[in-house]
Amino acid sequence: MTRTVTILGATGSVGRSTLDVVAQHRDRFRVVAVAGGSDAAALACCAKAVGAAFAAIADPGAGELLRDALAGTGIASGAGAAALREAAEREADIVVAAISGAAGLGPTYAALTAGRTIALANKETLVCAGEAFMRDARRLGAQILPMDSEHNALLQALAAGRAGDVESMVLTASGGPFRTWPRERMAHATPEEAAAHPTYAMGMKINVDSASLMNKGLELIEAHHLFGLADDRLDVVVHPQSIVHGLVRWRDGGLTAALSLPDMRIPIAHCLGLGERLALAGDRLDLARIGALTFEPVDATRFPCLGLARAALRAGGALPTVLNAANEVAVAAFLQRRIGFLDISAVVEEACLWGASKGWPAPSSIEEALAIDSETRRRTAEWLRQAPLSPPHRDRRSA
Ligand SMILES: NC(=O)c1ccc[n+]([C@@H]2O[C@H](COP(=O)([O-])OP(=O)(O)OC[C@H]3O[C@@H](n4cnc5c(N)ncnc54)[C@H](OP(=O)(O)O)[C@@H]3O)[C@@H](O)[C@H]2O)c1
């Protein structure tokens, strides 16, 4: 039977990989709706390639371009938040949530409340509003399929035993492009250098998060919500080859790992298969050729973002929401060359201190999470305008 799929974030890295998996199984999947941010031409291209019934673009100013690009195809389109909600709520067997950042929260939640099964790549949904989102998922009996490669690996590894026998879980991190860089060099890193991920081709925001290891911090919080483990039962280890994606440690000391080449199509296919392993073309992992799989601890001094995320998870309340919003503002400022790479963690740390002083409880609804997100963004942007500049930051401003 044909399975229907909606792709939120269809023009992005995960979205395009999803389209590739679907294209390898045209007889099994039909894409009913696609959604994107602002690139109308790319979105129209995706919609036409899969013959979607509906395309939604978040940027209201891009609606006319999208409509023109789809003229004569019979594909309906819309722009703005309501159109995104419409795409998310359309009848579909699976909604792939692959919008980047907190912008994914509203559409992903709309899909959840419409009763859809969600293949979740947008980790920010759980970081910003994990308690409310998982509570409502349980209430609605909705299935949340982890699409992030580490969480998908953990789901696969969990199948080897009973949930009650899990002692801890380990997420692996590639270490990013700055794994071996001294701190002084990191201070002067450019966006281009941060974007050069050693093992995955991804969007810019997640690239920078991978370089700072904030991505692993966000994933810790995501794992906490998906698998219900406290932070002291969630470990991170650096594994530069990105072959082992996640490990479950059982109470007898044994470990179960899931391995694959670093290719997002594998966790995507695992989600779309709903328990069945779909055939996928592509290279196969050749362990003898790789030769060695290495592991090393995280250097907390050079990568403070992971510690900040763990502290936010431990403190609870609205701190993960604040951490995520401040990080998005800081990453955007870094990409615009307004701050240096190491300033990202400084901005997030300052915002978390401010957030802790507020004492906000964990958001009990998506609306509350979005309100805290926007208050933190406003305040962090303001703080950035007034903050004393670090040397690399000052160099950039005067350049
Ligand atoms: N890339 C990976 O390998 C990977 C792995 C695991 C998890 N993830 C997670 O998956 C999500 C997507 O990552 P990505 O690397 O695919 O990002 P990406 O390449 O930057 O793509 C982002 C997608 O979101 C859309 N978008 C941006 N702003 C939007 C808005 N305000 N409203 C609606 N749509 C918007 C973009 O549309 P436009 O093209 O029009 O801008 C694009 O389709 C992130 O949460 C990331 O952490 C990614």
PDB file of N, CA and C in Angstrom, residues 123 126-128 171 205 209 212-225 229-232 234 236 298 300 303-327 344-353:
ATOM      1  N   LYS A 123      15.283  18.918  16.110  1.00  0.00           N
ATOM      2  CA  LYS A 123      15.532  18.665  17.532  1.00  0.00           C
ATOM      3  C   LYS A 123      15.085  19.835  18.388  1.00  0.00           C
ATOM      4  N   LEU A 126      11.961  19.590  20.644  1.00  0.00           N
ATOM      5  CA  LEU A 126      12.048  18.968  21.971  1.00  0.00           C
ATOM      6  C   LEU A 126      12.873  19.808  22.928  1.00  0.00           C
ATOM      7  N   VAL A 127      13.854  20.543  22.399  1.00  0.00           N
ATOM      8  CA  VAL A 127      14.671  21.384  23.285  1.00  0.00           C
ATOM      9  C   VAL A 127      13.819  22.528  23.841  1.00  0.00           C
ATOM     10  N   CYS A 128      13.003  23.131  22.975  1.00  0.00           N
ATOM     11  CA  CYS A 128      12.225  24.314  23.398  1.00  0.00           C
ATOM     12  C   CYS A 128      10.989  23.940  24.211  1.00  0.00           C
ATOM     13  N   LEU A 171      25.804   9.042  23.224  1.00  0.00           N
ATOM     14  CA  LEU A 171      25.692   9.667  21.902  1.00  0.00           C
ATOM     15  C   LEU A 171      27.100   9.958  21.412  1.00  0.00           C
ATOM     16  N   LYS A 205      23.129  26.244  10.002  1.00  0.00           N
ATOM     17  CA  LYS A 205      22.927  26.390  11.450  1.00  0.00           C
ATOM     18  C   LYS A 205      23.446  25.154  12.184  1.00  0.00           C
ATOM     19  N   ASP A 209      26.512  24.598  14.908  1.00  0.00           N
ATOM     20  CA  ASP A 209      26.242  23.893  16.171  1.00  0.00           C
ATOM     21  C   ASP A 209      27.140  22.665  16.318  1.00  0.00           C
ATOM     22  N   SER A 212      30.615  23.852  17.388  1.00  0.00           N
ATOM     23  CA  SER A 212      30.717  24.305  18.794  1.00  0.00           C
ATOM     24  C   SER A 212      30.357  23.183  19.771  1.00  0.00           C
ATOM     25  N   LEU A 213      29.845  22.068  19.227  1.00  0.00           N
ATOM     26  CA  LEU A 213      29.296  20.954  20.006  1.00  0.00           C
ATOM     27  C   LEU A 213      27.972  21.313  20.697  1.00  0.00           C
ATOM     28  N   MET A 214      27.416  22.494  20.381  1.00  0.00           N
ATOM     29  CA  MET A 214      26.067  22.781  20.883  1.00  0.00           C
ATOM     30  C   MET A 214      25.084  21.764  20.311  1.00  0.00           C
ATOM     31  N   ASN A 215      25.352  21.316  19.081  1.00  0.00           N
ATOM     32  CA  ASN A 215      24.456  20.314  18.484  1.00  0.00           C
ATOM     33  C   ASN A 215      24.348  19.094  19.396  1.00  0.00           C
ATOM     34  N   LYS A 216      25.483  18.672  19.968  1.00  0.00           N
ATOM     35  CA  LYS A 216      25.444  17.499  20.859  1.00  0.00           C
ATOM     36  C   LYS A 216      24.696  17.845  22.132  1.00  0.00           C
ATOM     37  N   GLY A 217      24.825  19.086  22.581  1.00  0.00           N
ATOM     38  CA  GLY A 217      24.083  19.513  23.763  1.00  0.00           C
ATOM     39  C   GLY A 217      22.587  19.479  23.501  1.00  0.00           C
ATOM     40  N   LEU A 218      22.173  19.986  22.327  1.00  0.00           N
ATOM     41  CA  LEU A 218      20.748  19.956  21.989  1.00  0.00           C
ATOM     42  C   LEU A 218      20.277  18.495  21.892  1.00  0.00           C
ATOM     43  N   GLU A 219      21.150  17.638  21.375  1.00  0.00           N
ATOM     44  CA  GLU A 219      20.786  16.225  21.243  1.00  0.00           C
ATOM     45  C   GLU A 219      20.660  15.519  22.596  1.00  0.00           C
ATOM     46  N   LEU A 220      21.456  15.954  23.579  1.00  0.00           N
ATOM     47  CA  LEU A 220      21.305  15.400  24.934  1.00  0.00           C
ATOM     48  C   LEU A 220      19.900  15.687  25.449  1.00  0.00           C
ATOM     49  N   ILE A 221      19.467  16.931  25.258  1.00  0.00           N
ATOM     50  CA  ILE A 221      18.138  17.334  25.738  1.00  0.00           C
ATOM     51  C   ILE A 221      17.069  16.565  24.963  1.00  0.00           C
ATOM     52  N   GLU A 222      17.297  16.423  23.656  1.00  0.00           N
ATOM     53  CA  GLU A 222      16.363  15.663  22.802  1.00  0.00           C
ATOM     54  C   GLU A 222      16.269  14.206  23.302  1.00  0.00           C
ATOM     55  N   ALA A 223      17.419  13.597  23.595  1.00  0.00           N
ATOM     56  CA  ALA A 223      17.437  12.195  24.054  1.00  0.00           C
ATOM     57  C   ALA A 223      16.705  12.060  25.382  1.00  0.00           C
ATOM     58  N   HIS A 224      16.893  13.045  26.253  1.00  0.00           N
ATOM     59  CA  HIS A 224      16.203  13.026  27.552  1.00  0.00           C
ATOM     60  C   HIS A 224      14.685  12.929  27.339  1.00  0.00           C
ATOM     61  N   HIS A 225      14.162  13.727  26.416  1.00  0.00           N
ATOM     62  CA  HIS A 225      12.714  13.725  26.201  1.00  0.00           C
ATOM     63  C   HIS A 225      12.246  12.475  25.453  1.00  0.00           C
ATOM     64  N   LEU A 229      15.514   9.484  30.019  1.00  0.00           N
ATOM     65  CA  LEU A 229      16.652   9.308  30.935  1.00  0.00           C
ATOM     66  C   LEU A 229      17.119  10.662  31.460  1.00  0.00           C
ATOM     67  N   ALA A 230      17.519  10.680  32.737  1.00  0.00           N
ATOM     68  CA  ALA A 230      18.069  11.910  33.330  1.00  0.00           C
ATOM     69  C   ALA A 230      19.459  12.168  32.746  1.00  0.00           C
ATOM     70  N   ASP A 231      19.935  13.387  32.907  1.00  0.00           N
ATOM     71  CA  ASP A 231      21.198  13.759  32.238  1.00  0.00           C
ATOM     72  C   ASP A 231      22.387  12.920  32.704  1.00  0.00           C
ATOM     73  N   ASP A 232      22.368  12.422  33.969  1.00  0.00           N
ATOM     74  CA  ASP A 232      23.512  11.627  34.432  1.00  0.00           C
ATOM     75  C   ASP A 232      23.519  10.209  33.842  1.00  0.00           C
ATOM     76  N   LEU A 234      23.103   9.988  30.451  1.00  0.00           N
ATOM     77  CA  LEU A 234      23.331  10.285  29.030  1.00  0.00           C
ATOM     78  C   LEU A 234      24.774  10.759  28.864  1.00  0.00           C
ATOM     79  N   VAL A 236      28.335  11.503  26.325  1.00  0.00           N
ATOM     80  CA  VAL A 236      28.763  11.892  24.972  1.00  0.00           C
ATOM     81  C   VAL A 236      30.228  11.492  24.823  1.00  0.00           C
ATOM     82  N   VAL A 298      35.269  14.529  25.361  1.00  0.00           N
ATOM     83  CA  VAL A 298      35.047  15.911  24.915  1.00  0.00           C
ATOM     84  C   VAL A 298      35.952  16.834  25.731  1.00  0.00           C
ATOM     85  N   ALA A 300      36.065  19.914  27.459  1.00  0.00           N
ATOM     86  CA  ALA A 300      35.049  20.862  27.931  1.00  0.00           C
ATOM     87  C   ALA A 300      35.557  22.305  27.909  1.00  0.00           C
ATOM     88  N   PHE A 303      35.171  23.387  24.217  1.00  0.00           N
ATOM     89  CA  PHE A 303      33.785  23.253  23.729  1.00  0.00           C
ATOM     90  C   PHE A 303      32.791  23.441  24.883  1.00  0.00           C
ATOM     91  N   PRO A 304      32.702  24.671  25.416  1.00  0.00           N
ATOM     92  CA  PRO A 304      31.844  24.884  26.595  1.00  0.00           C
ATOM     93  C   PRO A 304      30.347  24.719  26.319  1.00  0.00           C
ATOM     94  N   CYS A 305      29.940  24.754  25.045  1.00  0.00           N
ATOM     95  CA  CYS A 305      28.495  24.712  24.747  1.00  0.00           C
ATOM     96  C   CYS A 305      27.853  23.411  25.226  1.00  0.00           C
ATOM     97  N   LEU A 306      28.584  22.314  25.138  1.00  0.00           N
ATOM     98  CA  LEU A 306      28.002  21.049  25.584  1.00  0.00           C
ATOM     99  C   LEU A 306      27.686  21.116  27.081  1.00  0.00           C
ATOM    100  N   GLY A 307      28.625  21.671  27.857  1.00  0.00           N
ATOM    101  CA  GLY A 307      28.406  21.806  29.305  1.00  0.00           C
ATOM    102  C   GLY A 307      27.242  22.745  29.613  1.00  0.00           C
ATOM    103  N   LEU A 308      27.109  23.806  28.811  1.00  0.00           N
ATOM    104  CA  LEU A 308      26.006  24.747  29.035  1.00  0.00           C
ATOM    105  C   LEU A 308      24.662  24.051  28.803  1.00  0.00           C
ATOM    106  N   ALA A 309      24.605  23.227  27.748  1.00  0.00           N
ATOM    107  CA  ALA A 309      23.350  22.518  27.447  1.00  0.00           C
ATOM    108  C   ALA A 309      23.049  21.495  28.538  1.00  0.00           C
ATOM    109  N   ARG A 310      24.091  20.807  29.002  1.00  0.00           N
ATOM    110  CA  ARG A 310      23.859  19.817  30.067  1.00  0.00           C
ATOM    111  C   ARG A 310      23.375  20.517  31.347  1.00  0.00           C
ATOM    112  N   ALA A 311      23.973  21.667  31.649  1.00  0.00           N
ATOM    113  CA  ALA A 311      23.558  22.411  32.847  1.00  0.00           C
ATOM    114  C   ALA A 311      22.104  22.874  32.699  1.00  0.00           C
ATOM    115  N   ALA A 312      21.716  23.283  31.488  1.00  0.00           N
ATOM    116  CA  ALA A 312      20.330  23.730  31.266  1.00  0.00           C
ATOM    117  C   ALA A 312      19.367  22.559  31.443  1.00  0.00           C
ATOM    118  N   LEU A 313      19.768  21.388  30.940  1.00  0.00           N
ATOM    119  CA  LEU A 313      18.919  20.207  31.095  1.00  0.00           C
ATOM    120  C   LEU A 313      18.767  19.864  32.570  1.00  0.00           C
ATOM    121  N   ARG A 314      19.894  19.938  33.301  1.00  0.00           N
ATOM    122  CA  ARG A 314      19.873  19.583  34.730  1.00  0.00           C
ATOM    123  C   ARG A 314      19.027  20.595  35.508  1.00  0.00           C
ATOM    124  N   ALA A 315      19.179  21.876  35.193  1.00  0.00           N
ATOM    125  CA  ALA A 315      18.433  22.913  35.921  1.00  0.00           C
ATOM    126  C   ALA A 315      16.947  22.838  35.587  1.00  0.00           C
ATOM    127  N   GLY A 316      16.637  22.442  34.368  1.00  0.00           N
ATOM    128  CA  GLY A 316      15.232  22.281  33.959  1.00  0.00           C
ATOM    129  C   GLY A 316      14.532  23.619  33.803  1.00  0.00           C
ATOM    130  N   GLY A 317      13.237  23.642  34.092  1.00  0.00           N
ATOM    131  CA  GLY A 317      12.434  24.845  33.874  1.00  0.00           C
ATOM    132  C   GLY A 317      12.511  25.254  32.421  1.00  0.00           C
ATOM    133  N   ALA A 318      12.578  26.574  32.201  1.00  0.00           N
ATOM    134  CA  ALA A 318      12.601  27.075  30.825  1.00  0.00           C
ATOM    135  C   ALA A 318      14.028  27.264  30.308  1.00  0.00           C
ATOM    136  N   LEU A 319      15.031  26.815  31.089  1.00  0.00           N
ATOM    137  CA  LEU A 319      16.413  27.099  30.664  1.00  0.00           C
ATOM    138  C   LEU A 319      16.778  26.488  29.304  1.00  0.00           C
ATOM    139  N   PRO A 320      16.334  25.263  28.976  1.00  0.00           N
ATOM    140  CA  PRO A 320      16.649  24.760  27.630  1.00  0.00           C
ATOM    141  C   PRO A 320      16.055  25.639  26.522  1.00  0.00           C
ATOM    142  N   THR A 321      14.871  26.200  26.769  1.00  0.00           N
ATOM    143  CA  THR A 321      14.243  27.099  25.783  1.00  0.00           C
ATOM    144  C   THR A 321      15.095  28.355  25.607  1.00  0.00           C
ATOM    145  N   VAL A 322      15.555  28.889  26.722  1.00  0.00           N
ATOM    146  CA  VAL A 322      16.393  30.099  26.702  1.00  0.00           C
ATOM    147  C   VAL A 322      17.721  29.796  25.995  1.00  0.00           C
ATOM    148  N   LEU A 323      18.323  28.665  26.356  1.00  0.00           N
ATOM    149  CA  LEU A 323      19.605  28.261  25.749  1.00  0.00           C
ATOM    150  C   LEU A 323      19.471  28.182  24.234  1.00  0.00           C
ATOM    151  N   ASN A 324      18.402  27.551  23.759  1.00  0.00           N
ATOM    152  CA  ASN A 324      18.236  27.367  22.320  1.00  0.00           C
ATOM    153  C   ASN A 324      18.049  28.698  21.604  1.00  0.00           C
ATOM    154  N   ALA A 325      17.209  29.567  22.177  1.00  0.00           N
ATOM    155  CA  ALA A 325      16.935  30.854  21.528  1.00  0.00           C
ATOM    156  C   ALA A 325      18.211  31.701  21.475  1.00  0.00           C
ATOM    157  N   ALA A 326      18.946  31.749  22.593  1.00  0.00           N
ATOM    158  CA  ALA A 326      20.185  32.546  22.628  1.00  0.00           C
ATOM    159  C   ALA A 326      21.185  31.982  21.628  1.00  0.00           C
ATOM    160  N   ASN A 327      21.244  30.665  21.536  1.00  0.00           N
ATOM    161  CA  ASN A 327      22.180  30.044  20.589  1.00  0.00           C
ATOM    162  C   ASN A 327      21.814  30.412  19.154  1.00  0.00           C
ATOM    163  N   ILE A 344      30.045  32.751  20.755  1.00  0.00           N
ATOM    164  CA  ILE A 344      28.749  32.047  20.767  1.00  0.00           C
ATOM    165  C   ILE A 344      28.473  31.499  22.174  1.00  0.00           C
ATOM    166  N   SER A 345      29.462  30.809  22.740  1.00  0.00           N
ATOM    167  CA  SER A 345      29.224  30.222  24.069  1.00  0.00           C
ATOM    168  C   SER A 345      29.086  31.316  25.123  1.00  0.00           C
ATOM    169  N   ALA A 346      29.833  32.427  24.941  1.00  0.00           N
ATOM    170  CA  ALA A 346      29.743  33.523  25.924  1.00  0.00           C
ATOM    171  C   ALA A 346      28.330  34.123  25.919  1.00  0.00           C
ATOM    172  N   VAL A 347      27.763  34.286  24.714  1.00  0.00           N
ATOM    173  CA  VAL A 347      26.408  34.849  24.591  1.00  0.00           C
ATOM    174  C   VAL A 347      25.399  33.899  25.238  1.00  0.00           C
ATOM    175  N   VAL A 348      25.546  32.603  24.962  1.00  0.00           N
ATOM    176  CA  VAL A 348      24.593  31.625  25.501  1.00  0.00           C
ATOM    177  C   VAL A 348      24.704  31.567  27.025  1.00  0.00           C
ATOM    178  N   GLU A 349      25.926  31.605  27.525  1.00  0.00           N
ATOM    179  CA  GLU A 349      26.116  31.524  28.980  1.00  0.00           C
ATOM    180  C   GLU A 349      25.466  32.724  29.675  1.00  0.00           C
ATOM    181  N   GLU A 350      25.686  33.896  29.108  1.00  0.00           N
ATOM    182  CA  GLU A 350      25.106  35.112  29.701  1.00  0.00           C
ATOM    183  C   GLU A 350      23.579  35.018  29.691  1.00  0.00           C
ATOM    184  N   ALA A 351      23.021  34.532  28.570  1.00  0.00           N
ATOM    185  CA  ALA A 351      21.555  34.422  28.460  1.00  0.00           C
ATOM    186  C   ALA A 351      21.023  33.405  29.475  1.00  0.00           C
ATOM    187  N   CYS A 352      21.775  32.326  29.694  1.00  0.00           N
ATOM    188  CA  CYS A 352      21.312  31.316  30.652  1.00  0.00           C
ATOM    189  C   CYS A 352      21.320  31.874  32.079  1.00  0.00           C
ATOM    190  N   LEU A 353      22.320  32.716  32.392  1.00  0.00           N
ATOM    191  CA  LEU A 353      22.345  33.342  33.725  1.00  0.00           C
ATOM    192  C   LEU A 353      21.114  34.229  33.900  1.00  0.00           C
TER     193      LEU A 353
END
